[in-house]
mmCIF file of C-alpha atoms in Angstrom:
data_model
loop_
_atom_site.group_PDB
_atom_site.id
_atom_site.type_symbol
_atom_site.label_atom_id
_atom_site.label_comp_id
_atom_site.label_asym_id
_atom_site.label_seq_id
_atom_site.Cartn_x
_atom_site.Cartn_y
_atom_site.Cartn_z
ATOM 1 C CA MET A 15 7.595 41.137 4.255
ATOM 2 C CA ASP A 16 7.306 43.389 1.230
ATOM 3 C CA ARG A 17 3.570 43.533 0.710
ATOM 4 C CA ASP A 18 0.401 43.855 2.702
ATOM 5 C CA PRO A 19 -0.661 40.260 3.388
ATOM 6 C CA SER A 20 -4.286 41.332 3.607
ATOM 7 C CA SER A 21 -4.399 41.998 -0.118
ATOM 8 C CA HIS A 22 -6.605 39.677 -2.151
ATOM 9 C CA ASP A 23 -5.022 40.856 -5.378
ATOM 10 C CA ALA A 24 -2.281 38.981 -7.166
ATOM 11 C CA ALA A 25 1.052 39.314 -5.432
ATOM 12 C CA VAL A 26 3.661 41.711 -6.697
ATOM 13 C CA THR A 27 6.556 39.580 -7.864
ATOM 14 C CA PRO A 28 10.162 40.621 -8.476
ATOM 15 C CA ALA A 29 10.742 42.655 -11.630
ATOM 16 C CA VAL A 30 13.416 40.266 -12.844
ATOM 17 C CA THR A 31 13.980 36.551 -12.973
ATOM 18 C CA ILE A 32 17.151 34.558 -13.549
ATOM 19 C CA ASP A 33 17.245 31.904 -16.249
ATOM 20 C CA ARG A 34 19.312 28.717 -16.232
ATOM 21 C CA GLN A 35 22.309 30.531 -17.689
ATOM 22 C CA GLY A 36 22.230 33.046 -14.840
ATOM 23 C CA THR A 37 21.000 35.899 -17.031
ATOM 24 C CA GLN A 38 18.567 38.367 -15.509
ATOM 25 C CA ARG A 39 15.433 38.878 -17.544
ATOM 26 C CA SER A 40 12.565 41.269 -17.015
ATOM 27 C CA ARG A 41 9.238 39.810 -15.979
ATOM 28 C CA ASP A 42 5.852 41.072 -17.031
ATOM 29 C CA PRO A 43 3.887 41.838 -13.835
ATOM 30 C CA ARG A 44 0.638 41.506 -15.793
ATOM 31 C CA LYS A 45 1.543 37.949 -16.723
ATOM 32 C CA ASP A 46 2.465 37.180 -13.107
ATOM 33 C CA ALA A 47 -0.860 38.581 -11.930
ATOM 34 C CA PHE A 48 -2.699 36.521 -14.546
ATOM 35 C CA GLU A 49 -0.922 33.304 -13.512
ATOM 36 C CA THR A 50 -1.546 33.938 -9.817
ATOM 37 C CA ASN A 51 -5.220 34.613 -10.429
ATOM 38 C CA LYS A 52 -5.498 31.439 -12.504
ATOM 39 C CA LEU A 53 -3.847 29.451 -9.724
ATOM 40 C CA ARG A 54 -6.180 30.981 -7.132
ATOM 41 C CA LYS A 55 -9.207 30.010 -9.214
ATOM 42 C CA ARG A 56 -7.953 26.429 -9.507
ATOM 43 C CA LEU A 57 -7.401 26.174 -5.766
ATOM 44 C CA ARG A 58 -10.844 27.602 -5.057
ATOM 45 C CA ARG A 59 -12.425 25.145 -7.484
ATOM 46 C CA LEU A 60 -10.645 22.131 -5.979
ATOM 47 C CA VAL A 61 -11.357 23.150 -2.390
ATOM 48 C CA GLY A 62 -14.976 23.896 -3.234
ATOM 49 C CA GLN A 63 -15.310 20.535 -4.966
ATOM 50 C CA ALA A 64 -13.870 18.658 -1.986
ATOM 51 C CA ILE A 65 -16.154 20.534 0.417
ATOM 52 C CA ALA A 66 -19.187 19.670 -1.712
ATOM 53 C CA ASP A 67 -18.197 16.042 -2.356
ATOM 54 C CA TYR A 68 -17.828 15.249 1.345
ATOM 55 C CA THR A 69 -20.286 17.794 2.828
ATOM 56 C CA MET A 70 -17.471 19.317 4.854
ATOM 57 C CA ILE A 71 -19.104 22.670 5.615
ATOM 58 C CA GLU A 72 -22.808 23.186 6.285
ATOM 59 C CA GLU A 73 -25.163 26.047 7.060
ATOM 60 C CA GLY A 74 -24.192 27.878 10.251
ATOM 61 C CA ASP A 75 -20.882 26.091 10.771
ATOM 62 C CA ARG A 76 -18.156 27.749 12.805
ATOM 63 C CA VAL A 77 -14.964 26.477 11.190
ATOM 64 C CA MET A 78 -11.796 26.482 13.267
ATOM 65 C CA VAL A 79 -8.853 26.670 10.869
ATOM 66 C CA CYS A 80 -5.644 25.385 12.423
ATOM 67 C CA VAL A 81 -2.894 27.762 11.296
ATOM 68 C CA SER A 82 0.695 26.722 11.941
ATOM 69 C CA GLY A 83 2.450 29.386 9.897
ATOM 70 C CA GLY A 84 3.306 26.954 7.101
ATOM 71 C CA LYS A 85 2.341 27.257 3.439
ATOM 72 C CA ASP A 86 -0.473 24.687 3.649
ATOM 73 C CA SER A 87 -2.399 26.257 6.525
ATOM 74 C CA TYR A 88 -1.944 29.761 5.108
ATOM 75 C CA GLY A 89 -3.314 28.557 1.780
ATOM 76 C CA LEU A 90 -6.237 26.807 3.471
ATOM 77 C CA LEU A 91 -7.173 29.902 5.462
ATOM 78 C CA ASP A 92 -6.885 32.201 2.454
ATOM 79 C CA ILE A 93 -9.035 30.002 0.202
ATOM 80 C CA LEU A 94 -11.718 29.472 2.861
ATOM 81 C CA LEU A 95 -11.921 33.223 3.411
ATOM 82 C CA THR A 96 -12.417 33.850 -0.300
ATOM 83 C CA LEU A 97 -15.008 31.054 -0.546
ATOM 84 C CA LYS A 98 -16.920 32.261 2.518
ATOM 85 C CA ASP A 99 -18.307 35.322 0.766
ATOM 86 C CA ALA A 100 -19.509 33.364 -2.279
ATOM 87 C CA ALA A 101 -20.561 30.078 -0.670
ATOM 88 C CA PRO A 102 -24.186 28.900 -0.938
ATOM 89 C CA VAL A 103 -24.191 28.342 2.845
ATOM 90 C CA ARG A 104 -23.361 30.751 5.639
ATOM 91 C CA PHE A 105 -20.376 29.840 7.809
ATOM 92 C CA GLU A 106 -17.795 31.517 10.031
ATOM 93 C CA VAL A 107 -14.033 31.151 10.044
ATOM 94 C CA ILE A 108 -11.823 31.511 13.105
ATOM 95 C CA ALA A 109 -8.081 30.896 12.988
ATOM 96 C CA VAL A 110 -6.348 29.101 15.838
ATOM 97 C CA ASN A 111 -2.616 28.774 16.331
ATOM 98 C CA LEU A 112 -0.858 26.702 18.944
ATOM 99 C CA ASP A 113 2.236 28.524 20.165
ATOM 100 C CA GLN A 114 4.347 25.542 21.211
ATOM 101 C CA LYS A 115 7.099 27.644 22.790
ATOM 102 C CA GLN A 116 9.726 26.454 20.364
ATOM 103 C CA PRO A 117 13.026 28.283 20.768
ATOM 104 C CA GLY A 118 13.215 31.206 18.388
ATOM 105 C CA PHE A 119 9.536 31.076 17.367
ATOM 106 C CA PRO A 120 8.500 34.539 16.069
ATOM 107 C CA ALA A 121 5.368 34.979 18.176
ATOM 108 C CA ASP A 122 4.385 38.298 16.580
ATOM 109 C CA VAL A 123 4.164 37.114 12.954
ATOM 110 C CA LEU A 124 0.835 35.280 12.960
ATOM 111 C CA PRO A 125 -1.104 37.786 15.114
ATOM 112 C CA ALA A 126 0.056 40.599 12.833
ATOM 113 C CA TYR A 127 -0.933 38.701 9.690
ATOM 114 C CA LEU A 128 -4.325 37.565 11.008
ATOM 115 C CA THR A 129 -5.132 41.050 12.276
ATOM 116 C CA SER A 130 -4.293 42.507 8.873
ATOM 117 C CA ARG A 131 -6.681 40.023 7.251
ATOM 118 C CA GLY A 132 -9.455 40.875 9.684
ATOM 119 C CA VAL A 133 -9.750 37.244 10.775
ATOM 120 C CA PRO A 134 -10.968 36.383 14.277
ATOM 121 C CA PHE A 135 -8.207 34.340 15.869
ATOM 122 C CA ARG A 136 -6.922 32.776 19.038
ATOM 123 C CA ILE A 137 -3.315 32.061 19.924
ATOM 124 C CA GLU A 138 -3.178 29.177 22.403
ATOM 125 C CA GLU A 139 0.073 29.127 24.340
ATOM 126 C CA GLN A 140 1.196 25.684 25.472
ATOM 127 C CA ASP A 141 4.580 24.045 25.878
ATOM 128 C CA PRO A 142 4.543 20.593 24.263
ATOM 129 C CA TYR A 143 8.083 21.264 23.059
ATOM 130 C CA SER A 144 9.584 20.742 26.524
ATOM 131 C CA VAL A 145 7.436 17.667 27.102
ATOM 132 C CA VAL A 146 8.440 16.106 23.780
ATOM 133 C CA LYS A 147 12.150 16.795 24.300
ATOM 134 C CA ARG A 148 12.014 15.402 27.836
ATOM 135 C CA VAL A 149 10.133 12.211 26.913
ATOM 136 C CA ILE A 150 11.743 11.438 23.548
ATOM 137 C CA GLY A 151 15.181 12.923 23.974
ATOM 138 C CA ASP A 152 17.606 14.019 21.303
ATOM 139 C CA GLY A 153 17.704 11.949 18.131
ATOM 140 C CA GLY A 154 14.242 10.421 18.588
ATOM 141 C CA THR A 155 11.238 10.741 16.330
ATOM 142 C CA LEU A 156 9.268 13.589 17.835
ATOM 143 C CA CYS A 157 6.318 13.841 15.446
ATOM 144 C CA SER A 158 4.003 11.223 16.941
ATOM 145 C CA LEU A 159 4.032 12.487 20.535
ATOM 146 C CA CYS A 160 3.983 16.099 19.419
ATOM 147 C CA SER A 161 0.950 15.376 17.252
ATOM 148 C CA ARG A 162 -0.959 13.745 20.127
ATOM 149 C CA LEU A 163 -0.245 16.636 22.465
ATOM 150 C CA ARG A 164 -1.273 19.226 19.886
ATOM 151 C CA ARG A 165 -4.423 17.286 19.028
ATOM 152 C CA GLY A 166 -5.595 17.298 22.631
ATOM 153 C CA VAL A 167 -5.078 21.038 22.946
ATOM 154 C CA LEU A 168 -6.864 21.799 19.679
ATOM 155 C CA TYR A 169 -9.847 19.621 20.609
ATOM 156 C CA ARG A 170 -10.173 21.516 23.872
ATOM 157 C CA VAL A 171 -9.941 24.896 22.163
ATOM 158 C CA ALA A 172 -12.556 23.860 19.585
ATOM 159 C CA GLY A 173 -15.005 23.219 22.406
ATOM 160 C CA GLU A 174 -14.186 26.493 24.138
ATOM 161 C CA ILE A 175 -14.790 28.620 21.042
ATOM 162 C CA GLY A 176 -17.866 26.707 19.904
ATOM 163 C CA ALA A 177 -16.347 25.381 16.692
ATOM 164 C CA THR A 178 -18.472 22.868 14.789
ATOM 165 C CA LYS A 179 -15.706 21.863 12.375
ATOM 166 C CA ILE A 180 -11.903 21.678 12.696
ATOM 167 C CA ALA A 181 -10.159 22.329 9.362
ATOM 168 C CA LEU A 182 -6.666 20.916 8.857
ATOM 169 C CA GLY A 183 -4.245 21.744 6.050
ATOM 170 C CA HIS A 184 -3.406 18.253 4.784
ATOM 171 C CA HIS A 185 -3.260 18.149 0.976
ATOM 172 C CA ARG A 186 -3.440 15.484 -1.700
ATOM 173 C CA ASP A 187 0.238 14.559 -1.382
ATOM 174 C CA ASP A 188 -0.217 14.023 2.366
ATOM 175 C CA LEU A 189 -3.108 11.650 1.708
ATOM 176 C CA VAL A 190 -1.118 9.611 -0.828
ATOM 177 C CA ALA A 191 1.971 9.488 1.400
ATOM 178 C CA THR A 192 -0.128 8.357 4.375
ATOM 179 C CA PHE A 193 -1.639 5.601 2.244
ATOM 180 C CA PHE A 194 1.843 4.205 1.556
ATOM 181 C CA LEU A 195 2.981 4.596 5.156
ATOM 182 C CA ASN A 196 0.023 2.473 6.237
ATOM 183 C CA LEU A 197 0.688 0.016 3.425
ATOM 184 C CA PHE A 198 4.423 -0.370 4.084
ATOM 185 C CA PHE A 199 4.503 -0.163 7.877
ATOM 186 C CA GLY A 200 0.956 -0.617 9.180
ATOM 187 C CA GLY A 201 -0.285 -3.445 6.997
ATOM 188 C CA LYS A 202 -3.455 -1.496 6.157
ATOM 189 C CA LEU A 203 -5.106 0.102 3.143
ATOM 190 C CA LYS A 204 -5.813 3.393 4.877
ATOM 191 C CA THR A 205 -5.138 7.102 4.565
ATOM 192 C CA MET A 206 -6.215 10.441 6.049
ATOM 193 C CA PRO A 207 -9.968 10.738 5.383
ATOM 194 C CA PRO A 208 -11.339 14.041 4.064
ATOM 195 C CA LYS A 209 -13.852 14.097 6.915
ATOM 196 C CA LEU A 210 -14.031 12.198 10.193
ATOM 197 C CA VAL A 211 -15.232 12.322 13.777
ATOM 198 C CA SER A 212 -12.333 12.956 16.143
ATOM 199 C CA ASP A 213 -11.158 10.227 18.497
ATOM 200 C CA ASP A 214 -12.789 11.997 21.429
ATOM 201 C CA GLY A 215 -16.147 11.741 19.645
ATOM 202 C CA ARG A 216 -16.888 15.446 20.034
ATOM 203 C CA ASN A 217 -15.402 17.088 16.948
ATOM 204 C CA VAL A 218 -15.731 16.796 13.169
ATOM 205 C CA VAL A 219 -12.386 17.187 11.426
ATOM 206 C CA ILE A 220 -12.260 18.217 7.756
ATOM 207 C CA ARG A 221 -9.480 18.435 5.179
ATOM 208 C CA PRO A 222 -10.619 20.878 2.479
ATOM 209 C CA LEU A 223 -7.242 20.660 0.665
ATOM 210 C CA ALA A 224 -7.712 16.946 -0.046
ATOM 211 C CA TYR A 225 -7.770 17.510 -3.826
ATOM 212 C CA VAL A 226 -4.949 20.087 -3.904
ATOM 213 C CA ARG A 227 -1.371 19.295 -4.896
ATOM 214 C CA GLU A 228 1.420 20.427 -2.615
ATOM 215 C CA ARG A 229 3.332 22.091 -5.435
ATOM 216 C CA ASP A 230 0.336 24.325 -6.159
ATOM 217 C CA LEU A 231 0.192 25.365 -2.512
ATOM 218 C CA ALA A 232 3.908 26.149 -2.603
ATOM 219 C CA ARG A 233 3.446 28.289 -5.714
ATOM 220 C CA TYR A 234 0.486 30.060 -4.151
ATOM 221 C CA ALA A 235 2.358 30.769 -0.910
ATOM 222 C CA GLN A 236 5.216 32.248 -2.897
ATOM 223 C CA ALA A 237 2.913 34.348 -5.056
ATOM 224 C CA MET A 238 0.943 35.653 -2.076
ATOM 225 C CA ARG A 239 4.086 36.127 0.016
ATOM 226 C CA PHE A 240 2.652 34.517 3.106
ATOM 227 C CA PRO A 241 4.924 35.093 6.143
ATOM 228 C CA ILE A 242 6.075 31.483 6.424
ATOM 229 C CA ILE A 243 7.270 30.303 9.827
ATOM 230 C CA PRO A 244 9.515 27.210 9.672
ATOM 231 C CA CYS A 245 8.901 24.362 12.110
ATOM 232 C CA ASN A 246 12.081 23.575 14.021
ATOM 233 C CA LEU A 247 10.562 20.932 16.278
ATOM 234 C CA CYS A 248 9.925 18.059 13.882
ATOM 235 C CA GLY A 249 10.066 19.460 10.358
ATOM 236 C CA SER A 250 13.860 19.634 10.318
ATOM 237 C CA GLN A 251 14.426 15.998 11.300
ATOM 238 C CA GLU A 252 15.953 13.940 8.508
ATOM 239 C CA HIS A 253 15.361 10.296 7.605
ATOM 240 C CA LEU A 254 11.755 10.217 8.754
ATOM 241 C CA GLN A 255 9.727 7.656 6.858
ATOM 242 C CA ARG A 256 7.213 10.217 5.638
ATOM 243 C CA LYS A 257 9.991 12.175 3.973
ATOM 244 C CA GLN A 258 11.293 9.036 2.316
ATOM 245 C CA VAL A 259 7.839 8.153 1.011
ATOM 246 C CA GLY A 260 7.480 11.714 -0.268
ATOM 247 C CA ALA A 261 10.790 11.418 -2.101
ATOM 248 C CA MET A 262 9.648 8.114 -3.616
ATOM 249 C CA LEU A 263 6.424 9.680 -4.876
ATOM 250 C CA ARG A 264 8.245 12.666 -6.350
ATOM 251 C CA GLU A 265 10.609 10.321 -8.175
ATOM 252 C CA TRP A 266 7.645 8.359 -9.525
ATOM 253 C CA GLU A 267 6.010 11.560 -10.727
ATOM 254 C CA ARG A 268 9.189 12.653 -12.479
ATOM 255 C CA SER A 269 9.752 9.272 -14.110
ATOM 256 C CA HIS A 270 6.121 8.401 -14.810
ATOM 257 C CA PRO A 271 3.847 11.474 -14.924
ATOM 258 C CA GLY A 272 0.317 10.585 -13.923
ATOM 259 C CA ARG A 273 1.204 7.676 -11.649
ATOM 260 C CA VAL A 274 0.542 9.577 -8.411
ATOM 261 C CA GLU A 275 -2.709 10.913 -9.893
ATOM 262 C CA SER A 276 -3.768 7.330 -10.634
ATOM 263 C CA ILE A 277 -2.930 6.270 -7.065
ATOM 264 C CA PHE A 278 -4.955 9.152 -5.663
ATOM 265 C CA ASN A 279 -7.943 8.327 -7.867
ATOM 266 C CA ALA A 280 -7.742 4.679 -6.768
ATOM 267 C CA MET A 281 -8.411 5.703 -3.160
ATOM 268 C CA SER A 282 -11.906 6.809 -4.168
ATOM 269 C CA SER A 283 -12.569 3.807 -6.407
ATOM 270 C CA VAL A 284 -12.451 0.753 -4.136
ATOM 271 C CA THR A 285 -13.816 -2.707 -5.000
ATOM 272 C CA PRO A 286 -14.194 -4.558 -1.673
ATOM 273 C CA SER A 287 -15.096 -7.856 -3.402
ATOM 274 C CA HIS A 288 -11.654 -7.862 -5.000
ATOM 275 C CA LEU A 289 -9.725 -7.442 -1.793
ATOM 276 C CA LEU A 290 -9.433 -9.774 1.203
ATOM 277 C CA ASP A 291 -11.236 -7.901 3.973
ATOM 278 C CA ARG A 292 -14.129 -10.081 5.155
ATOM 279 C CA SER A 293 -15.553 -7.210 7.197
ATOM 280 C CA LEU A 294 -16.159 -5.263 3.981
ATOM 281 C CA PHE A 295 -17.476 -8.084 1.802
ATOM 282 C CA ASP A 296 -19.349 -11.249 2.767
ATOM 283 C CA PHE A 297 -17.465 -13.895 0.798
ATOM 284 C CA ALA A 298 -19.444 -16.657 2.516
ATOM 285 C CA THR A 299 -22.571 -15.682 0.583
ATOM 286 C CA VAL A 300 -20.938 -15.798 -2.860
ATOM 287 C CA ARG A 301 -22.896 -18.267 -4.995
ATOM 288 C CA ALA A 302 -23.329 -18.869 -8.712
ATOM 289 C CA ASN A 303 -26.944 -18.047 -9.595
ATOM 290 C CA GLY A 304 -26.771 -18.289 -13.366
ATOM 291 C CA VAL A 305 -27.422 -14.573 -13.809
ATOM 292 C CA ALA A 306 -24.796 -12.384 -15.475
ATOM 293 C CA ALA A 307 -23.673 -9.573 -13.189
ATOM 294 C CA PRO A 308 -22.906 -6.224 -14.865
ATOM 295 C CA GLY A 309 -19.267 -5.478 -14.255
ATOM 296 C CA GLY A 310 -18.746 -8.943 -12.815
ATOM 297 C CA ASP A 311 -15.371 -10.646 -12.602
ATOM 298 C CA THR A 312 -14.116 -12.303 -15.771
ATOM 299 C CA ALA A 313 -12.363 -14.905 -13.630
ATOM 300 C CA PHE A 314 -9.652 -16.407 -15.864
ATOM 301 C CA ASP A 315 -9.411 -13.459 -18.237
ATOM 302 C CA VAL A 316 -7.167 -10.470 -17.745
ATOM 303 C CA ASP A 317 -8.650 -7.091 -16.899
ATOM 304 C CA GLN A 318 -8.707 -5.421 -20.301
ATOM 305 C CA ALA A 319 -8.766 -1.874 -18.941
ATOM 306 C CA LEU A 320 -5.797 -2.623 -16.685
ATOM 307 C CA GLU A 321 -3.866 -4.238 -19.532
ATOM 308 C CA GLN A 322 -4.453 -1.204 -21.739
ATOM 309 C CA ALA A 323 -3.271 1.150 -18.981
ATOM 310 C CA ILE A 324 -0.108 -0.916 -18.482
ATOM 311 C CA ASP A 325 0.535 -0.964 -22.219
ATOM 312 C CA ARG A 326 0.244 2.814 -22.384
ATOM 313 C CA ALA A 327 2.679 3.207 -19.504
ATOM 314 C CA ALA A 328 5.098 0.693 -20.987
ATOM 315 C CA GLY A 329 4.979 2.522 -24.292
ATOM 316 C CA SER A 330 6.187 5.725 -22.684
ATOM 317 C CA ASP A 331 8.847 4.312 -20.397
ATOM 318 C CA THR A 332 9.962 1.303 -18.407
ATOM 319 C CA ILE A 333 7.847 0.633 -15.322
ATOM 320 C CA THR A 334 9.869 0.691 -12.135
ATOM 321 C CA PHE A 335 8.907 0.580 -8.479
ATOM 322 C CA PRO A 336 11.789 2.010 -6.416
ATOM 323 C CA ILE A 337 10.569 0.674 -3.069
ATOM 324 C CA ALA A 338 14.197 -0.085 -2.200
ATOM 325 C CA ARG A 339 14.488 3.594 -1.323
ATOM 326 C CA MET A 340 12.485 2.863 1.805
ATOM 327 C CA GLU A 341 15.220 0.672 3.282
#
């Protein structure tokens, strides 16, 4: 690693860049610093907005940030540390990493980085890797079992360190991808919530990166030169459905900019009366009372706002839905 990871200043980037023709061109470090600072401000604004919208962090909270060594968790930790000093409420941050005893895992990287940042941390050493490999075997999908094992360990650690919130590094793209996984394979309209009570009933889990795009986190990790540690347990497996959904969404975004943004916005704009879930809306009580309802259904008419949105999309390109990629 070429720079002190504890620095809060813009990262020092290479003096040259290579264009599409392979020509080296000088880069202006002042411009790089400006762009990095602008990106940091955007991330802080989005994380702060998500925290405020869903009351993720409150006065006196002790926030356990789960740090895996990937770009998302590094970004989450960095942004929370910068927000902590300026937040309207007082809260603590403690980083926790689960050393899963994967072969070749560089155990010294995270402690060195966290020490340099002055962050209280705990490295919990467990061996779910051997359990997963023994139960699933080669060629199986390891993520589900691995996730359950890690979750149990992290819940226990949260109780031992007195954490009041567990912060995970899932971002906006994760939420959208999970929505489609549930839609395609689970038969549910469901995603990762920004805030929930854990399945053991003892922990509150938060996702402060819920509004942040993955590509911005990747840019930020590169700019800040976080010491990224690749996951060789499940991250390298090909043909997992989540990866296929991610590829589908990236193709949509390339072909139809704004589509993924619209999908994400739809998850916070739900009309239960226009779905089929009887537990969310009491259809049995629907009666005509002769009183016009503001925003009521126009029944036989088309939704004018929807028609206009479709027309705008059709005017820019042909609408396609490449779900066949999931096969």
